[in-house]
Amino acid sequence: MPGYGVRIDGQGQVLPVDEWFALLPAGGPGGSLPTTRFDLHWQQVQLLGQVWQHTRMQGEARGRNWHLRWRSPQSAGKLTYQAARIPAQAAAIHLNVQKLVLSPAQTEPLQSARRASGMTSSPAWASGGPLDLDAHMDHLDWRGHLAHDVTLQAERSPSGWQLSALKGEWLGSHWDLSGAWQPHDGGRTTLQGTVQSHNIGPALEALGMNSLEYGQARYTGKISWPGAPWNWNVQHLQGTIQSHIKNGRLKKMGTDVSWLVYVNPTTLLKDLLTLDYRPLFGEGLFFHALSAKFVLGKGLARSQDIRLNSSALAMHGAGTLDMVDQQMNLNLQVYPLQSFDWLLGDFPLLGPALFGHSGKVLELNYLAQGSWEHPMVTRISSSSAKDK
């Protein structure tokens, strides 16, 4: 082979990059390629469990290092691979992606082919020698959800990948996560961390929940699912999520609950004393805090401790959210007359004597059922809290 290198131009049908990555040199002593430049067009590129159509790849291999630029309708970016100099050192991949589209439509043909051929679901590069990954994505379209400024730092070992940092912005929410991907024995992905937003309303609406107008939110938790990170599926999620939303407004309520908020005159005194005039104007239920802890499993999110507090009323709830069909089934205990509770319920001796240990003047029970977008809230009973 000439010392000045070679150039490869052409086109091909299918390039299985997931398998090709296994051929990258892991480091240590070994041969190296002469300078090789290439400009190739592929009908299909198989990568990250996806099928990319009409991809152009340009770059060069110099010694044991690679530089690559690619562009297709689904993705565009640059990749740099630096081989390790000694066996104990990790090789490194740096990714700068302008756009990346991940969709089920691109995944199914490749997964079907893998099942038909008897191949494992995890790609060849899912485990192996030490490898560091540093990636930045300007635009990530994950099944129709567009995220921005996504960064990923990960390290590979023989047991899989450690995801030391995964951050991004999506509809005004900021994600700060970490986790692991263990590809053996069927594989499993785990993520934990926080999601924060000054207004979580647009993000919840994109997920099908149209009940919250706005609110400052913070979510913490740990979730996992079988398979690779890009095989995320709500039906297979497991874990727990703690939700805290403050200074928000609910915009979808049943008729009875709306009447309590709009007409209840006992909220007026507290609103004036606390300089909180928002419940006196507009529609919906303004609240100070809405919190819940959810346990995820089999496509459901279950909670026994949903709590809402506002100047108009307090609410406790428990029940189930169906994440697959986007349905809800919640039992709600609503405590109106918050101003009476505030003035009298907590008064020593008098409050418990009149209203029981809870200090609540009145309790109303509701059932919230139906779709996330338009739930039906119906009253099922009412009683004095002292009778409980």
CSV table of C-alpha atoms in Angstrom, one decimal:
chain,number,residue,atom,x,y,z
A,1,MET,CA,0.0,0.0,0.0
A,2,PRO,CA,1.5,3.4,-0.9
A,3,GLY,CA,2.8,5.5,2.0
A,4,TYR,CA,0.8,8.6,1.1
A,5,GLY,CA,-2.4,6.7,1.7
A,6,VAL,CA,-5.5,5.9,-0.3
A,7,ARG,CA,-8.9,7.4,-1.2
A,8,ILE,CA,-12.1,5.5,-1.3
A,9,ASP,CA,-15.2,6.9,-3.1
A,10,GLY,CA,-18.4,5.0,-3.8
A,11,GLN,CA,-21.8,3.9,-2.6
A,12,GLY,CA,-23.3,0.9,-0.9
A,13,GLN,CA,-26.5,-0.7,0.1
A,14,VAL,CA,-26.2,-1.3,3.9
A,15,LEU,CA,-23.6,-0.4,6.5
A,16,PRO,CA,-24.1,-2.1,9.9
A,17,VAL,CA,-22.3,0.5,12.1
A,18,ASP,CA,-23.3,-1.2,15.3
A,19,GLU,CA,-21.2,-4.2,14.3
A,20,TRP,CA,-18.5,-2.2,12.7
A,21,PHE,CA,-17.7,-0.3,15.9
A,22,ALA,CA,-16.5,-3.7,17.4
A,23,LEU,CA,-13.6,-3.6,14.9
A,24,LEU,CA,-12.2,-0.3,16.3
A,25,PRO,CA,-8.8,-0.8,17.9
A,26,ALA,CA,-9.0,-0.9,21.6
A,27,GLY,CA,-5.5,0.3,22.3
A,28,GLY,CA,-2.0,-0.9,23.0
A,29,PRO,CA,0.5,-2.2,20.5
A,30,GLY,CA,-0.8,-3.1,17.1
A,31,GLY,CA,-0.9,-2.1,13.5
A,32,SER,CA,-2.3,1.1,12.1
A,33,LEU,CA,-3.8,2.1,8.7
A,34,PRO,CA,-2.2,4.4,6.3
A,35,THR,CA,-3.9,7.7,5.8
A,36,THR,CA,-7.3,6.7,4.2
A,37,ARG,CA,-9.8,9.3,3.0
A,38,PHE,CA,-13.3,8.3,2.0
A,39,ASP,CA,-16.5,9.8,0.6
A,40,LEU,CA,-19.3,7.2,0.6
A,41,HIS,CA,-23.1,7.2,0.2
A,42,TRP,CA,-25.1,4.4,1.8
A,43,GLN,CA,-28.7,3.5,1.1
A,44,GLN,CA,-29.1,2.4,4.8
A,45,VAL,CA,-26.9,2.8,7.8
A,46,GLN,CA,-27.7,0.8,10.9
A,47,LEU,CA,-26.8,2.6,14.2
A,48,LEU,CA,-28.2,2.9,17.7
A,49,GLY,CA,-30.9,0.3,16.8
A,50,GLN,CA,-32.1,2.6,14.1
A,51,VAL,CA,-32.1,2.5,10.3
A,52,TRP,CA,-30.9,5.8,8.7
A,53,GLN,CA,-31.7,6.3,5.0
A,54,HIS,CA,-29.5,7.9,2.4
A,55,THR,CA,-26.5,8.8,4.5
A,56,ARG,CA,-23.3,10.4,3.2
A,57,MET,CA,-20.2,9.8,5.2
A,58,GLN,CA,-16.9,11.7,4.6
A,59,GLY,CA,-13.7,11.6,6.6
A,60,GLU,CA,-10.3,10.0,7.1
A,61,ALA,CA,-8.5,7.4,9.1
A,62,ARG,CA,-5.0,8.4,10.1
A,63,GLY,CA,-3.0,5.8,11.9
A,64,ARG,CA,-5.3,4.5,14.7
A,65,ASN,CA,-7.5,7.6,14.8
A,66,TRP,CA,-10.7,8.4,12.8
A,67,HIS,CA,-12.4,11.6,11.8
A,68,LEU,CA,-15.9,11.4,10.3
A,69,ARG,CA,-18.7,13.7,9.1
A,70,TRP,CA,-22.1,12.4,8.2
A,71,ARG,CA,-25.4,13.7,6.9
A,72,SER,CA,-28.8,12.2,6.3
A,73,PRO,CA,-32.4,13.3,6.6
A,74,GLN,CA,-32.5,11.9,10.2
A,75,SER,CA,-29.1,13.0,11.5
A,76,ALA,CA,-26.0,15.1,10.9
A,77,GLY,CA,-22.8,15.6,12.8
A,78,LYS,CA,-19.1,14.9,13.3
A,79,LEU,CA,-17.3,12.1,15.1
A,80,THR,CA,-13.7,11.9,16.3
A,81,TYR,CA,-12.2,8.6,17.5
A,82,GLN,CA,-8.9,8.5,19.4
A,83,ALA,CA,-7.4,5.1,20.1
A,84,ALA,CA,-5.7,4.4,23.4
A,85,ARG,CA,-1.9,4.5,23.4
A,86,ILE,CA,-1.5,1.8,26.0
A,87,PRO,CA,-3.9,-1.1,27.0
A,88,ALA,CA,-4.7,0.5,30.4
A,89,GLN,CA,-5.8,3.7,28.8
A,90,ALA,CA,-9.3,4.3,27.5
A,91,ALA,CA,-10.0,5.1,23.9
A,92,ALA,CA,-12.2,8.2,23.3
A,93,ILE,CA,-15.1,9.2,21.0
A,94,HIS,CA,-16.1,12.8,20.7
A,95,LEU,CA,-19.5,13.5,19.1
A,96,ASN,CA,-20.9,16.8,17.9
A,97,VAL,CA,-24.4,16.3,16.5
A,98,GLN,CA,-26.4,19.0,14.8
A,99,LYS,CA,-29.6,16.9,14.7
A,100,LEU,CA,-30.6,13.4,15.6
A,101,VAL,CA,-34.1,11.9,15.1
A,102,LEU,CA,-35.0,8.7,16.9
A,103,SER,CA,-38.4,7.2,16.0
A,104,PRO,CA,-40.1,3.8,16.3
A,105,ALA,CA,-40.6,3.7,12.5
A,106,GLN,CA,-36.8,3.6,12.1
A,107,THR,CA,-36.3,1.0,14.8
A,108,GLU,CA,-38.8,-1.8,13.8
A,109,PRO,CA,-37.2,-3.0,10.5
A,110,LEU,CA,-33.8,-3.5,12.1
A,111,GLN,CA,-35.3,-5.2,15.2
A,112,SER,CA,-37.4,-7.5,13.1
A,113,ALA,CA,-34.3,-8.4,11.1
A,114,ARG,CA,-32.3,-9.1,14.2
A,115,ARG,CA,-35.0,-11.3,15.6
A,116,ALA,CA,-35.3,-13.3,12.4
A,117,SER,CA,-31.5,-13.8,12.2
A,118,GLY,CA,-31.2,-14.8,15.9
A,119,MET,CA,-28.9,-11.9,16.7
A,120,THR,CA,-28.8,-10.4,20.2
A,121,SER,CA,-30.6,-7.1,20.7
A,122,SER,CA,-27.5,-5.4,22.1
A,123,PRO,CA,-25.0,-4.0,19.6
A,124,ALA,CA,-21.4,-5.3,19.5
A,125,TRP,CA,-20.0,-2.1,21.1
A,126,ALA,CA,-22.3,-2.3,24.1
A,127,SER,CA,-19.5,-3.7,26.2
A,128,GLY,CA,-15.8,-4.1,25.7
A,129,GLY,CA,-12.5,-2.4,26.5
A,130,PRO,CA,-12.3,1.0,28.2
A,131,LEU,CA,-13.9,3.7,26.0
A,132,ASP,CA,-14.9,7.3,27.0
A,133,LEU,CA,-17.8,9.0,25.2
A,134,ASP,CA,-18.3,12.8,25.1
A,135,ALA,CA,-21.3,13.9,23.1
A,136,HIS,CA,-23.2,17.1,22.5
A,137,MET,CA,-26.5,17.3,20.5
A,138,ASP,CA,-27.9,20.6,19.4
A,139,HIS,CA,-31.3,19.1,18.5
A,140,LEU,CA,-32.6,15.6,19.6
A,141,ASP,CA,-36.0,14.5,18.3
A,142,TRP,CA,-37.0,11.6,20.6
A,143,ARG,CA,-40.2,10.1,19.1
A,144,GLY,CA,-41.6,13.5,18.4
A,145,HIS,CA,-40.3,15.3,21.5
A,146,LEU,CA,-37.7,17.9,20.6
A,147,ALA,CA,-34.9,18.4,23.1
A,148,HIS,CA,-32.1,21.0,22.9
A,149,ASP,CA,-28.5,21.2,24.1
A,150,VAL,CA,-28.3,17.6,25.1
A,151,THR,CA,-24.9,16.5,26.6
A,152,LEU,CA,-23.8,13.0,27.4
A,153,GLN,CA,-20.7,11.7,29.2
A,154,ALA,CA,-20.3,8.0,29.5
A,155,GLU,CA,-17.6,5.3,30.1
A,156,ARG,CA,-17.6,1.8,28.7
A,157,SER,CA,-16.3,-1.3,30.6
A,158,PRO,CA,-16.6,-5.1,30.1
A,159,SER,CA,-19.9,-4.9,32.0
A,160,GLY,CA,-21.5,-2.1,30.0
A,161,TRP,CA,-21.8,1.7,30.1
A,162,GLN,CA,-21.8,4.1,33.1
A,163,LEU,CA,-23.7,7.2,32.2
A,164,SER,CA,-22.0,9.8,34.4
A,165,ALA,CA,-24.0,12.8,33.0
A,166,LEU,CA,-27.0,13.2,30.8
A,167,LYS,CA,-28.3,16.8,30.6
A,168,GLY,CA,-30.7,18.6,28.3
A,169,GLU,CA,-33.6,21.1,27.8
A,170,TRP,CA,-37.1,20.1,26.8
A,171,LEU,CA,-40.1,22.5,26.6
A,172,GLY,CA,-38.7,24.7,29.4
A,173,SER,CA,-37.6,21.8,31.7
A,174,HIS,CA,-34.0,21.1,32.5
A,175,TRP,CA,-32.9,17.5,32.9
A,176,ASP,CA,-29.9,16.5,35.1
A,177,LEU,CA,-29.5,12.7,35.1
A,178,SER,CA,-27.0,9.9,35.5
A,179,GLY,CA,-27.3,6.1,35.3
A,180,ALA,CA,-26.0,2.9,33.7
A,181,TRP,CA,-26.7,0.6,30.8
A,182,GLN,CA,-25.9,-3.1,31.4
A,183,PRO,CA,-26.4,-4.9,28.1
A,184,HIS,CA,-25.9,-8.5,29.2
A,185,ASP,CA,-28.7,-11.0,30.0
A,186,GLY,CA,-31.2,-9.1,28.0
A,187,GLY,CA,-29.9,-5.7,29.1
A,188,ARG,CA,-31.3,-3.0,31.4
A,189,THR,CA,-31.0,0.8,31.5
A,190,THR,CA,-31.2,2.8,34.8
A,191,LEU,CA,-31.5,6.6,35.2
A,192,GLN,CA,-31.7,8.7,38.3
A,193,GLY,CA,-31.6,12.5,38.9
A,194,THR,CA,-33.8,15.6,38.8
A,195,VAL,CA,-36.0,17.4,36.3
A,196,GLN,CA,-36.8,21.1,37.1
A,197,SER,CA,-38.9,23.7,35.3
A,198,HIS,CA,-40.1,27.2,36.0
A,199,ASN,CA,-43.3,26.2,34.1
A,200,ILE,CA,-43.9,22.5,33.7
A,201,GLY,CA,-47.3,23.0,32.0
A,202,PRO,CA,-46.1,22.8,28.4
A,203,ALA,CA,-44.1,19.7,29.1
A,204,LEU,CA,-47.0,17.9,30.8
A,205,GLU,CA,-49.3,19.0,28.0
A,206,ALA,CA,-47.0,17.4,25.4
A,207,LEU,CA,-47.2,14.1,27.4
A,208,GLY,CA,-51.0,14.3,27.3
A,209,MET,CA,-51.8,15.9,30.6
A,210,ASN,CA,-53.8,19.0,30.0
A,211,SER,CA,-54.9,19.7,33.6
A,212,LEU,CA,-52.1,22.1,34.6
A,213,GLU,CA,-52.0,25.7,33.3
A,214,TYR,CA,-48.6,26.4,34.8
A,215,GLY,CA,-46.4,25.7,37.9
A,216,GLN,CA,-42.9,25.5,39.1
A,217,ALA,CA,-41.8,21.9,39.3
A,218,ARG,CA,-39.1,19.7,40.6
A,219,TYR,CA,-39.1,15.9,40.0
A,220,THR,CA,-36.6,13.5,41.6
A,221,GLY,CA,-36.4,9.7,41.3
A,222,LYS,CA,-34.9,6.6,39.8
A,223,ILE,CA,-36.4,4.6,36.9
A,224,SER,CA,-35.3,1.6,34.8
A,225,TRP,CA,-36.4,-0.4,31.8
A,226,PRO,CA,-35.3,-3.5,29.9
A,227,GLY,CA,-33.0,-3.1,26.9
A,228,ALA,CA,-30.9,-0.3,25.6
A,229,PRO,CA,-31.4,3.4,26.5
A,230,TRP,CA,-33.2,4.1,23.1
A,231,ASN,CA,-35.6,1.3,23.7
A,232,TRP,CA,-37.4,3.3,26.4
A,233,ASN,CA,-41.1,2.2,26.7
A,234,VAL,CA,-43.6,3.4,29.4
A,235,GLN,CA,-45.1,0.0,29.6
A,236,HIS,CA,-41.9,-1.5,31.0
A,237,LEU,CA,-40.8,1.4,33.3
A,238,GLN,CA,-40.1,0.5,36.9
A,239,GLY,CA,-39.0,2.8,39.8
A,240,THR,CA,-40.2,5.8,41.8
A,241,ILE,CA,-40.7,9.5,41.1
A,242,GLN,CA,-41.3,12.2,43.7
A,243,SER,CA,-43.2,15.3,42.3
A,244,HIS,CA,-43.2,18.8,43.7
A,245,ILE,CA,-45.1,21.6,42.0
A,246,LYS,CA,-45.6,25.0,43.5
A,247,ASN,CA,-47.3,28.3,42.7
A,248,GLY,CA,-49.4,26.8,39.9
A,249,ARG,CA,-52.9,26.7,38.6
A,250,LEU,CA,-55.1,23.7,37.6
A,251,LYS,CA,-57.4,24.5,34.7
A,252,LYS,CA,-59.5,21.3,34.4
A,253,MET,CA,-61.9,20.6,37.3
A,254,GLY,CA,-65.3,19.1,37.8
A,255,THR,CA,-68.4,21.4,38.2
A,256,ASP,CA,-68.7,20.8,41.9
A,257,VAL,CA,-65.1,21.6,42.6
A,258,SER,CA,-65.2,24.7,40.5
A,259,TRP,CA,-68.2,26.0,42.4
A,260,LEU,CA,-66.4,25.6,45.7
A,261,VAL,CA,-63.4,27.6,44.4
A,262,TYR,CA,-65.4,30.4,42.7
A,263,VAL,CA,-68.3,30.9,45.1
A,264,ASN,CA,-66.8,30.0,48.5
A,265,PRO,CA,-66.7,33.3,50.4
A,266,THR,CA,-64.6,32.0,53.3
A,267,THR,CA,-61.5,32.3,51.2
A,268,LEU,CA,-61.7,36.0,50.9
A,269,LEU,CA,-60.4,36.8,54.4
A,270,LYS,CA,-57.2,34.8,54.1
A,271,ASP,CA,-56.6,35.9,50.5
A,272,LEU,CA,-56.7,39.6,51.7
A,273,LEU,CA,-54.5,39.0,54.7
A,274,THR,CA,-51.9,37.1,52.8
A,275,LEU,CA,-52.0,39.5,49.8
A,276,ASP,CA,-52.9,36.6,47.5
A,277,TYR,CA,-55.4,38.0,45.1
A,278,ARG,CA,-55.0,35.4,42.3
A,279,PRO,CA,-57.9,33.2,43.4
A,280,LEU,CA,-60.3,36.2,43.2
A,281,PHE,CA,-59.7,36.6,39.4
A,282,GLY,CA,-59.7,34.3,36.4
A,283,GLU,CA,-60.6,30.7,36.1
A,284,GLY,CA,-59.1,27.5,37.5
A,285,LEU,CA,-57.7,26.6,40.9
A,286,PHE,CA,-54.6,28.4,42.0
A,287,PHE,CA,-52.5,26.4,44.5
A,288,HIS,CA,-49.4,26.9,46.6
A,289,ALA,CA,-48.2,23.3,46.5
A,290,LEU,CA,-49.0,20.0,44.7
A,291,SER,CA,-46.9,17.0,45.6
A,292,ALA,CA,-47.1,13.2,45.1
A,293,LYS,CA,-44.9,10.1,45.2
A,294,PHE,CA,-45.5,7.6,42.3
A,295,VAL,CA,-44.4,4.0,42.1
A,296,LEU,CA,-44.0,2.8,38.5
A,297,GLY,CA,-44.7,-0.6,37.1
A,298,LYS,CA,-46.6,-2.5,34.3
A,299,GLY,CA,-47.4,0.8,32.6
A,300,LEU,CA,-49.0,2.3,35.7
A,301,ALA,CA,-48.0,5.1,38.1
A,302,ARG,CA,-49.5,4.5,41.6
A,303,SER,CA,-49.7,6.9,44.5
A,304,GLN,CA,-51.1,6.8,48.0
A,305,ASP,CA,-50.1,10.4,48.9
A,306,ILE,CA,-51.2,13.1,46.5
A,307,ARG,CA,-51.5,16.5,48.3
A,308,LEU,CA,-52.7,19.9,47.2
A,309,ASN,CA,-52.9,23.1,49.2
A,310,SER,CA,-54.3,26.4,48.2
A,311,SER,CA,-56.1,29.3,49.9
A,312,ALA,CA,-59.4,28.0,48.6
A,313,LEU,CA,-59.2,24.3,49.6
A,314,ALA,CA,-56.9,21.4,50.5
A,315,MET,CA,-57.0,18.0,48.8
A,316,HIS,CA,-55.6,14.6,49.5
A,317,GLY,CA,-55.7,11.8,46.9
A,318,ALA,CA,-54.7,8.3,46.0
A,319,GLY,CA,-55.0,6.2,42.9
A,320,THR,CA,-53.5,5.2,39.5
A,321,LEU,CA,-52.4,6.8,36.3
A,322,ASP,CA,-52.3,4.6,33.3
A,323,MET,CA,-49.2,5.8,31.3
A,324,VAL,CA,-50.0,3.6,28.3
A,325,ASP,CA,-53.6,4.5,27.6
A,326,GLN,CA,-53.3,7.9,29.4
A,327,GLN,CA,-56.2,7.3,31.7
A,328,MET,CA,-56.6,8.1,35.4
A,329,ASN,CA,-58.5,6.6,38.4
A,330,LEU,CA,-58.1,8.8,41.5
A,331,ASN,CA,-60.0,9.0,44.8
A,332,LEU,CA,-59.9,12.6,46.1
A,333,GLN,CA,-60.7,14.0,49.5
A,334,VAL,CA,-61.4,17.7,49.2
A,335,TYR,CA,-61.4,20.1,52.2
A,336,PRO,CA,-63.1,23.4,51.3
A,337,LEU,CA,-63.7,26.2,53.8
A,338,GLN,CA,-60.0,26.7,54.2
A,339,SER,CA,-60.4,30.0,55.9
A,340,PHE,CA,-62.5,28.5,58.6
A,341,ASP,CA,-60.0,25.7,59.0
A,342,TRP,CA,-57.2,28.3,59.1
A,343,LEU,CA,-59.0,30.4,61.7
A,344,LEU,CA,-60.6,27.8,63.9
A,345,GLY,CA,-59.4,24.3,63.0
A,346,ASP,CA,-56.0,24.7,64.5
A,347,PHE,CA,-57.1,26.6,67.5
A,348,PRO,CA,-56.0,24.8,70.7
A,349,LEU,CA,-58.8,22.7,72.2
A,350,LEU,CA,-61.5,24.4,70.2
A,351,GLY,CA,-60.5,23.1,66.8
A,352,PRO,CA,-60.3,19.4,67.7
A,353,ALA,CA,-63.4,19.6,69.9
A,354,LEU,CA,-65.5,21.0,67.0
A,355,PHE,CA,-63.9,19.3,64.0
A,356,GLY,CA,-62.0,16.3,65.1
A,357,HIS,CA,-58.3,15.6,65.1
A,358,SER,CA,-57.9,16.8,61.4
A,359,GLY,CA,-59.2,20.3,62.3
A,360,LYS,CA,-61.1,20.3,59.0
A,361,VAL,CA,-64.6,21.7,58.9
A,362,LEU,CA,-65.9,19.7,55.9
A,363,GLU,CA,-64.7,16.8,53.8
A,364,LEU,CA,-66.0,16.1,50.3
A,365,ASN,CA,-65.1,12.9,48.4
A,366,TYR,CA,-64.6,12.9,44.6
A,367,LEU,CA,-63.7,10.4,41.9
A,368,ALA,CA,-61.5,11.5,39.0
A,369,GLN,CA,-61.7,9.1,36.1
A,370,GLY,CA,-61.1,9.2,32.3
A,371,SER,CA,-58.5,10.6,30.0
A,372,TRP,CA,-55.6,12.8,31.2
A,373,GLU,CA,-56.7,15.5,28.8
A,374,HIS,CA,-60.4,15.6,29.9
A,375,PRO,CA,-60.9,13.8,33.2
A,376,MET,CA,-64.4,13.4,34.7
A,377,VAL,CA,-64.5,14.6,38.3
A,378,THR,CA,-67.7,13.5,40.2
A,379,ARG,CA,-68.7,13.9,43.8
A,380,ILE,CA,-69.4,10.6,45.6
A,381,SER,CA,-70.0,11.6,49.2
A,382,SER,CA,-69.6,14.3,51.9
A,383,SER,CA,-69.4,14.4,55.7
A,384,SER,CA,-68.1,16.3,58.6
A,385,ALA,CA,-64.4,15.6,59.3
A,386,LYS,CA,-65.3,14.9,62.9
A,387,ASP,CA,-67.2,11.8,61.9
A,388,LYS,CA,-64.0,10.3,60.3
